[in-house]
PDB file of C-alpha atoms in Angstrom:
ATOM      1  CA  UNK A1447       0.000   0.000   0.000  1.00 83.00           C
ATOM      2  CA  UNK A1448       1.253   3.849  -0.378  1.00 91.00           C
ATOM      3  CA  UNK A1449       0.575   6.321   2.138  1.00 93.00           C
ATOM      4  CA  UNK A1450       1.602  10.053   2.340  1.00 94.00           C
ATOM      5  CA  UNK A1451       2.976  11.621   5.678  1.00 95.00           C
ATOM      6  CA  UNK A1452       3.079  15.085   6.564  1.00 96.00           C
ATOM      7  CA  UNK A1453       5.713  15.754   8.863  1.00 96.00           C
ATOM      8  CA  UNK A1454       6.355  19.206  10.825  1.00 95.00           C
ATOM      9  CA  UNK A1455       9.910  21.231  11.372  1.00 95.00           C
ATOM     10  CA  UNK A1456      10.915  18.577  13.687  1.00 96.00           C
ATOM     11  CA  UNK A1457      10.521  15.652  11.741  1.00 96.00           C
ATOM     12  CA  UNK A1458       7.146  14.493  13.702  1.00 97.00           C
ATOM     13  CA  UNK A1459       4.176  13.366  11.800  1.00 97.00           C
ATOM     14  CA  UNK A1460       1.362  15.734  11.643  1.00 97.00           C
ATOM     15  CA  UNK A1461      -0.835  14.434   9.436  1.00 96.00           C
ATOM     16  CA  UNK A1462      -0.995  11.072   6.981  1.00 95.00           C
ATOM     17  CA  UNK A1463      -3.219   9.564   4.192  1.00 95.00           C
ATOM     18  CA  UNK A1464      -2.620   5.224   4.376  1.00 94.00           C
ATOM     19  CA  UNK A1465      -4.045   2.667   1.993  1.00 91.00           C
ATOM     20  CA  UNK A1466      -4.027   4.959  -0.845  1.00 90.00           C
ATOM     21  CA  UNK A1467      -4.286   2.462  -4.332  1.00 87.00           C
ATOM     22  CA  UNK A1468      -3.401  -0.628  -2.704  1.00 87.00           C
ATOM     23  CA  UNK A1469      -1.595  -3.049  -5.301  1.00 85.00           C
ATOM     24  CA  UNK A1470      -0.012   0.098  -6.828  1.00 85.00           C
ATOM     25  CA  UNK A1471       3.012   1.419  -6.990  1.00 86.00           C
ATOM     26  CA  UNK A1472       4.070   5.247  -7.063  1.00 89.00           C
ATOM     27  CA  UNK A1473       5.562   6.330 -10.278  1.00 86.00           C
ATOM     28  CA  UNK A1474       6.075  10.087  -9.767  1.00 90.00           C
ATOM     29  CA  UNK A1475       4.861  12.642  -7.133  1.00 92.00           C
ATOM     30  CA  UNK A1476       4.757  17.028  -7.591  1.00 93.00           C
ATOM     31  CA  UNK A1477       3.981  19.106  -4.793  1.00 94.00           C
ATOM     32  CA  UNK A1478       3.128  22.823  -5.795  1.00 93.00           C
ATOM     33  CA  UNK A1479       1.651  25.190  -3.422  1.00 92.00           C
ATOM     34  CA  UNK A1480      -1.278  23.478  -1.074  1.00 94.00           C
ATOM     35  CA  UNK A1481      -2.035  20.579  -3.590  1.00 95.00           C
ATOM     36  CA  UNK A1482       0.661  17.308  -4.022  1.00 94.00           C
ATOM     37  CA  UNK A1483       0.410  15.339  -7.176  1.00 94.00           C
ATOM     38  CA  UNK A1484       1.068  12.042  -7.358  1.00 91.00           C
ATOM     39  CA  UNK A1485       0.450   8.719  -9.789  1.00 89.00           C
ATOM     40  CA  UNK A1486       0.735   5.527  -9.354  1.00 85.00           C
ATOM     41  CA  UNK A1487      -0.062   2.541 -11.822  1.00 77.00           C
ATOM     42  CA  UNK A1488      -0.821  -1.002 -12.103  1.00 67.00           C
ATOM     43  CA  UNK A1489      -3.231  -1.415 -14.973  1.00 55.00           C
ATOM     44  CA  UNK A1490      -4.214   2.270 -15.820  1.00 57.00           C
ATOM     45  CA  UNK A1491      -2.681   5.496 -14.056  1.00 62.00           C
ATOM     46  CA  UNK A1492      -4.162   7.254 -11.637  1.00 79.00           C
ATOM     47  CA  UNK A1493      -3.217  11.061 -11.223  1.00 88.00           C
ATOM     48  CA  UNK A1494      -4.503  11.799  -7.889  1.00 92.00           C
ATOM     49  CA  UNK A1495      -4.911  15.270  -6.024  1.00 95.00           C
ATOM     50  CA  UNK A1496      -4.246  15.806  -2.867  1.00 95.00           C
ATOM     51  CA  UNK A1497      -5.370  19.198  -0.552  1.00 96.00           C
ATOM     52  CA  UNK A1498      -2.460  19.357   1.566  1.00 96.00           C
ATOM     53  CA  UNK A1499      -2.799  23.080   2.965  1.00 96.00           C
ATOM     54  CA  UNK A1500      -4.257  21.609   6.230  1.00 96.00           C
ATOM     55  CA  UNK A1501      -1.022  19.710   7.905  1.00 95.00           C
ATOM     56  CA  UNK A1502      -2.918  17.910  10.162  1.00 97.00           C
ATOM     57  CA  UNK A1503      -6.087  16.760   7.797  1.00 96.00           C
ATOM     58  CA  UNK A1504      -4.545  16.043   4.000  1.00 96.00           C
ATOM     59  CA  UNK A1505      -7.799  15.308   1.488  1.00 96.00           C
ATOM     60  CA  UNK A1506      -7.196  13.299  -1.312  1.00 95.00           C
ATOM     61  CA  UNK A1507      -9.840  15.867  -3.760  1.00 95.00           C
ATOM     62  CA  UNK A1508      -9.017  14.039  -7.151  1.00 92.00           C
ATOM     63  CA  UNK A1509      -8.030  10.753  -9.044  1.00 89.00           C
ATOM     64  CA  UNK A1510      -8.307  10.752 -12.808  1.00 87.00           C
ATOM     65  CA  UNK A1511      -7.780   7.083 -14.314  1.00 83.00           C
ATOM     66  CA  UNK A1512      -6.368   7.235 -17.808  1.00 79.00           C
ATOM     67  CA  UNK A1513      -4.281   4.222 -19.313  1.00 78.00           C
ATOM     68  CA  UNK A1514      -0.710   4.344 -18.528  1.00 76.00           C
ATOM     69  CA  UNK A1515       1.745   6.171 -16.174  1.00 78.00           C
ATOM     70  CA  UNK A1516       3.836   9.327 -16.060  1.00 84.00           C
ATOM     71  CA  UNK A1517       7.540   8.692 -14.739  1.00 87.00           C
ATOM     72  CA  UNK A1518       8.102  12.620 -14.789  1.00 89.00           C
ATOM     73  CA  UNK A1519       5.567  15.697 -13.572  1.00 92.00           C
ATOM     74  CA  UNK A1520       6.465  19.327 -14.320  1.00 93.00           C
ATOM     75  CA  UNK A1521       4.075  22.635 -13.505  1.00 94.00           C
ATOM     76  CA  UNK A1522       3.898  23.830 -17.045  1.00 95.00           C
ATOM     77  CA  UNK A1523       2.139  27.593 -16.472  1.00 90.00           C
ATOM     78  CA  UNK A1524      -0.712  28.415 -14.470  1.00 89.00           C
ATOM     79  CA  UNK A1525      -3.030  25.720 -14.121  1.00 93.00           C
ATOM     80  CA  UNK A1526      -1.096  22.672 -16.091  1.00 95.00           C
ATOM     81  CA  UNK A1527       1.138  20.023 -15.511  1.00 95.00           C
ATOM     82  CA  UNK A1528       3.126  17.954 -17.649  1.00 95.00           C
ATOM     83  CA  UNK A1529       3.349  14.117 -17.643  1.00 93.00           C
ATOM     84  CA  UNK A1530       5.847  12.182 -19.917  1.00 93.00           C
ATOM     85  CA  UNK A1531       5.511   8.091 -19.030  1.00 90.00           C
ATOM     86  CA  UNK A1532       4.371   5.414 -20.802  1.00 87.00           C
ATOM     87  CA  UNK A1533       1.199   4.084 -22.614  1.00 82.00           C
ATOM     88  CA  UNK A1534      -0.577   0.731 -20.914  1.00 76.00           C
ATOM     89  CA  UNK A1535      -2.808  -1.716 -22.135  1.00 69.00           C
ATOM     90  CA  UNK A1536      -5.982  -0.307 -19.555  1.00 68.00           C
ATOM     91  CA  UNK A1537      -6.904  -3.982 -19.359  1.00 68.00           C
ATOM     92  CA  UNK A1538      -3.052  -6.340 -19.308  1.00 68.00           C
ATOM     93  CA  UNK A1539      -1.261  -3.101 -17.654  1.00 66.00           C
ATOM     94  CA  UNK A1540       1.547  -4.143 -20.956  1.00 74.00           C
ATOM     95  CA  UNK A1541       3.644  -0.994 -21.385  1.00 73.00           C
ATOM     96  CA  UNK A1542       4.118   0.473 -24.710  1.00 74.00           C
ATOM     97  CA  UNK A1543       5.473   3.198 -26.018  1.00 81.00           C
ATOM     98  CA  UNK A1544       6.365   6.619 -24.790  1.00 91.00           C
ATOM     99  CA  UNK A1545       3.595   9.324 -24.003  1.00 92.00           C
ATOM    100  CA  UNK A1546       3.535  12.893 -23.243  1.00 94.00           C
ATOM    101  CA  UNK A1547       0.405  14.367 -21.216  1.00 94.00           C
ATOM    102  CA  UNK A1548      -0.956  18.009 -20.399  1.00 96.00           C
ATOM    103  CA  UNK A1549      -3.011  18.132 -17.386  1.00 95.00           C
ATOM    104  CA  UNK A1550      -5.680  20.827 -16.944  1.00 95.00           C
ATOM    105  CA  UNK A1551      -5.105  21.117 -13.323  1.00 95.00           C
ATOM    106  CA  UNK A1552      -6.783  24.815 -12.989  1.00 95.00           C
ATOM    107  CA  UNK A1553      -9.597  23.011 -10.514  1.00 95.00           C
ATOM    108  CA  UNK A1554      -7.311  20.202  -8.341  1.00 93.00           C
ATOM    109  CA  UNK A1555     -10.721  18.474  -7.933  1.00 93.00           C
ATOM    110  CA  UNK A1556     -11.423  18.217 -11.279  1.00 93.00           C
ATOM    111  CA  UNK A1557      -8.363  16.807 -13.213  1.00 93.00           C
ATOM    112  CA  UNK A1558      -8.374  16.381 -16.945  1.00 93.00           C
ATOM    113  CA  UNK A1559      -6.317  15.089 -19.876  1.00 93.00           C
ATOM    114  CA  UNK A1560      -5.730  18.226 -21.903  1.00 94.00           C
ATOM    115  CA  UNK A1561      -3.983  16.387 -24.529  1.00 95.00           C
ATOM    116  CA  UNK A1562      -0.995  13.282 -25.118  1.00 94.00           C
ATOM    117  CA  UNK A1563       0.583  12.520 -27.731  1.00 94.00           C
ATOM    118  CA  UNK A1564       2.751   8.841 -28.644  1.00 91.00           C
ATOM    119  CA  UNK A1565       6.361   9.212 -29.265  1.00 91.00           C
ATOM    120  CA  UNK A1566       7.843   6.708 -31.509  1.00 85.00           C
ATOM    121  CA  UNK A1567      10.296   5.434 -28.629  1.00 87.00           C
ATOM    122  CA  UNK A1568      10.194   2.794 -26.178  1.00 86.00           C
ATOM    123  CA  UNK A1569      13.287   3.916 -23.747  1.00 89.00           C
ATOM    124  CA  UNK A1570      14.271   7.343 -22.663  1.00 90.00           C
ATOM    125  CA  UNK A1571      16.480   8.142 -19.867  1.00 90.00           C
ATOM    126  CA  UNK A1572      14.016  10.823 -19.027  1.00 91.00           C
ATOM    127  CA  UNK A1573      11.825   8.353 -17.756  1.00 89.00           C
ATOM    128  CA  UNK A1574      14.423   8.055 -14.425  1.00 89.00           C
ATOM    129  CA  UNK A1575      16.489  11.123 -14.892  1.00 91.00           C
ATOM    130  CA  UNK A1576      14.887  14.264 -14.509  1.00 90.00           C
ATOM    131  CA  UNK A1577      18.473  15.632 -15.390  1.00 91.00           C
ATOM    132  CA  UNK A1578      17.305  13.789 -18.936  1.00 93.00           C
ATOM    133  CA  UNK A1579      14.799  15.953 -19.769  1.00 95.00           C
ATOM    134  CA  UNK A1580      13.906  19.946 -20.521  1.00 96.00           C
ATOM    135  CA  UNK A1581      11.481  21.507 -19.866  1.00 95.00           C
ATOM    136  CA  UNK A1582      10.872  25.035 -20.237  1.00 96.00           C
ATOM    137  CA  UNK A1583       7.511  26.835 -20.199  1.00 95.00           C
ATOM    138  CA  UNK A1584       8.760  30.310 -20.747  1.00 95.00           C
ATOM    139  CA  UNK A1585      10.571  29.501 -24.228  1.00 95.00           C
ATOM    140  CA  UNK A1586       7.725  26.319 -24.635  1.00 97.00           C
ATOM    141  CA  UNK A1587      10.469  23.725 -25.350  1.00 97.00           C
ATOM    142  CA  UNK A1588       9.753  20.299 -24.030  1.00 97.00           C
ATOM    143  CA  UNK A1589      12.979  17.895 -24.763  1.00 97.00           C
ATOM    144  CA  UNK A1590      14.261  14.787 -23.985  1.00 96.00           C
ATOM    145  CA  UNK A1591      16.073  11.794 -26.412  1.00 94.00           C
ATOM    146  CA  UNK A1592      14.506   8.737 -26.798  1.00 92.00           C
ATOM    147  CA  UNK A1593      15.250   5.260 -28.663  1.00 88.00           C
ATOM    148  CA  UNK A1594      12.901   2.403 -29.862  1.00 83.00           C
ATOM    149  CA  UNK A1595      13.751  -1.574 -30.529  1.00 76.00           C
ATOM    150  CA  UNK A1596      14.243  -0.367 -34.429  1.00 66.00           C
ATOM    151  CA  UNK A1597      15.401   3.024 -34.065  1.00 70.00           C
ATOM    152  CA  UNK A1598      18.410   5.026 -33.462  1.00 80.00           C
ATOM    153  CA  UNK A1599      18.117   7.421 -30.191  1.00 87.00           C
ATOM    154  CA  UNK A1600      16.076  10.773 -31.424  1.00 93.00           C
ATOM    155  CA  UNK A1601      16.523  13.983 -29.717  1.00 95.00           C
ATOM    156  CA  UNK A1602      13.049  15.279 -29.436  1.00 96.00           C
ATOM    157  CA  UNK A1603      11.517  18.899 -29.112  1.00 98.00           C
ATOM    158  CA  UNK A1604       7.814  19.588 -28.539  1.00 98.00           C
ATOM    159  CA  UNK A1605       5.785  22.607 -28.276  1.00 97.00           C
ATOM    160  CA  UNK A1606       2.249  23.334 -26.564  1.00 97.00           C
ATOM    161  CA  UNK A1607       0.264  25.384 -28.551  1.00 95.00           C
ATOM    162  CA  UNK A1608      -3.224  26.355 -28.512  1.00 94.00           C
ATOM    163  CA  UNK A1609      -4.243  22.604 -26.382  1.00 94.00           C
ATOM    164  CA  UNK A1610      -2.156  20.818 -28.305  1.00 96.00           C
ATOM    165  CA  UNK A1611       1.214  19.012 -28.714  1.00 97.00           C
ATOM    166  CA  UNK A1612       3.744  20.239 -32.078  1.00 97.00           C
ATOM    167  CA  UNK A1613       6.691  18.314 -32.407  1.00 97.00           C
ATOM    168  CA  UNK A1614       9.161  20.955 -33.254  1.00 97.00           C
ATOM    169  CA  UNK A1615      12.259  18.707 -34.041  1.00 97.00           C
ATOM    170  CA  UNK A1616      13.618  14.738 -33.687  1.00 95.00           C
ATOM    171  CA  UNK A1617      17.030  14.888 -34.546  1.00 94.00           C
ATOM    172  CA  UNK A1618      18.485  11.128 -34.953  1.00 90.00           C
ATOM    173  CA  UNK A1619      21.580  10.571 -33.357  1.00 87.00           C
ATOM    174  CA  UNK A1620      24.253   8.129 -33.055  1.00 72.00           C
ATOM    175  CA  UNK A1621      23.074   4.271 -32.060  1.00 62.00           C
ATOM    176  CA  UNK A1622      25.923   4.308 -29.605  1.00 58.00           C
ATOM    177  CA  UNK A1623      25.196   7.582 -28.097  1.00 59.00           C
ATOM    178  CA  UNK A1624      24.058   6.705 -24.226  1.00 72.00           C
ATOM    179  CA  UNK A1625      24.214  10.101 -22.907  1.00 86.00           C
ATOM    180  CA  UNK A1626      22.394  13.051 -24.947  1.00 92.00           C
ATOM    181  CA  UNK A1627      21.530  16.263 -22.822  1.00 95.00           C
ATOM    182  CA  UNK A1628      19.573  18.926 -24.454  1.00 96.00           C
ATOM    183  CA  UNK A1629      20.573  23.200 -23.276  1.00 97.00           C
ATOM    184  CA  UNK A1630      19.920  26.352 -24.900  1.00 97.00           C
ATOM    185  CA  UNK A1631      21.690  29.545 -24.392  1.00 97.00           C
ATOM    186  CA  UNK A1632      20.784  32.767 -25.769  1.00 96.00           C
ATOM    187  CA  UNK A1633      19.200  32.022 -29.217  1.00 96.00           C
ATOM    188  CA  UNK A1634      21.129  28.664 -29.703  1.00 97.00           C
ATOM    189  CA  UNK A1635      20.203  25.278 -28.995  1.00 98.00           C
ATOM    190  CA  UNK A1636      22.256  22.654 -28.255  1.00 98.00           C
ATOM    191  CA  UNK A1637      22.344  18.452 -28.322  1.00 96.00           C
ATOM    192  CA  UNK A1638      25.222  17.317 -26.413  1.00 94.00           C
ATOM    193  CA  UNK A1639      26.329  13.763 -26.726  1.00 89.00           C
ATOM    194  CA  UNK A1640      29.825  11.728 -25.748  1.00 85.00           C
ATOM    195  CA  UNK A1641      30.586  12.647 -29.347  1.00 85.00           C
ATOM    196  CA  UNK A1642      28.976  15.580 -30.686  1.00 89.00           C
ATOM    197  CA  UNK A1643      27.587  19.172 -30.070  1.00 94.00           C
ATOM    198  CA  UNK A1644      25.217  20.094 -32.547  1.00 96.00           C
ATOM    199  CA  UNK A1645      23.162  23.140 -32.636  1.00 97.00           C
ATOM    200  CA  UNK A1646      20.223  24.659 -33.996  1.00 98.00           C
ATOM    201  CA  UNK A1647      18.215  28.475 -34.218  1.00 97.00           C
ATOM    202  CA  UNK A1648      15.643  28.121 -31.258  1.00 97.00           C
ATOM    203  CA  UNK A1649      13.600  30.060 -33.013  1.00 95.00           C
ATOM    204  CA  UNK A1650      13.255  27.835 -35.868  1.00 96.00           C
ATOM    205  CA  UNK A1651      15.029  24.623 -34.923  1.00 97.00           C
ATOM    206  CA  UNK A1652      17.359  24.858 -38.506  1.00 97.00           C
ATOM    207  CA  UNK A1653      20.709  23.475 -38.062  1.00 97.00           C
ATOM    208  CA  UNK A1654      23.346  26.038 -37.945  1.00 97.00           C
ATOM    209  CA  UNK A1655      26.605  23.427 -36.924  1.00 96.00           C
ATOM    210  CA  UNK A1656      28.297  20.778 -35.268  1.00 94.00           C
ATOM    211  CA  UNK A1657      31.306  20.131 -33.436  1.00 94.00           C
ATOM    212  CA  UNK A1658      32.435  16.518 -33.242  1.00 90.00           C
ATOM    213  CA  UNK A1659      34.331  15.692 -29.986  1.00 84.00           C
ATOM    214  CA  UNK A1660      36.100  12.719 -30.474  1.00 72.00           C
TER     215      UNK A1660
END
């Protein structure tokens, strides 16, 4: 079972919420402000909201069931929050392949599915480093590599526009490239690998060079 524990300045429990989704297990968790975030997943994925702004007495105000799971949860703006995880079979709990998710979280009671879109990927190191992935709302760049059983590893660049999800770029890489971090500075993006810096107009996402490392 999962619980959540609210503990004061001195480390002594206040407040706790026990038996939440029993047979689950916690994937990722967000606290912003006097509402905590949190999903877990054994079949479908549960994004449930919790009122935490009373120490003593935390509510659990929310719980919206949609199939799959979301490894990584980022406030994107007022009132949304971004999941990237995995699609699920809602009835065999089989994972598939990558997902991104915008949640309309503007009422904590009411949480919805703004919209998700597949990635062609199976494996991202974004799903377990947060490091992995960025995410910026001001410059609305979502970015994080990913690889599938029949592709090279992709360095991927979304957009959220208008309620939905543009892909901006997916720049293939190297098949033997394990670590890719995506940066900008300025005006300039940049893919850094073991091998390579490449890097592109932000503005546009054209390729203006490279610089191979090795």
């Amino acid at each position: 079972v999962n619980s959540l524990v609210i503990l004061d300045g001195d480390l002594k429990e206040t407040g706790k919420i026990t038996n939440i989704a029993p047979g689950e297990r916690v994937y990722s968790v967000r606290f912003m402000g006097d509402t905590a975030y949190f999903v877990t997943f054994r079949q479908v994925d549960p994004l449930f909201s919790v009122d935490v702004s009373d120490p003593h007495n935390p509510k659990i105000i929310g719980a919206l069931k949609i199939p799959g799971f979301s490894n990584y949860l980022f406030p994107y703006g007022d009132g949304k929050l971004l999941g990237l995880g995995r699609n699920a079979d809602e009835y065999t709990g089989r994972t598939g392949s990558i997902k991104l998710s915008m949640f309309d979280i503007s009422d904590p009671a009411n949480v919805t599915e703004s919209d998700k879109t597949d990635v062609n990927a199976d494996y991202s190191a974004a799903l377990y480093n947060h490091k992995a992935v960025l995410c910026d709302y001001n410059k609305n760049i979502i970015s994080f590599a990913a690889y599938g059983y029949t592709a090279n590893q992709t360095l991927y660049v979304y957009s959220y526009e208008n309620g939905k999800f543009i892909i901006r770029l997916a720049e293939e890489l190297g098949i033997d490239e394990s670590i890719v971090r995506p940066l900008y500075i300025g005006n300039i993006f940049y893919i850094v690998s073991e091998d390579e810096v490449k890097y592109f107009d932000i503005n546009t996402f054209e390729k203006i060079g490279s610089i191979i490392l090795k």
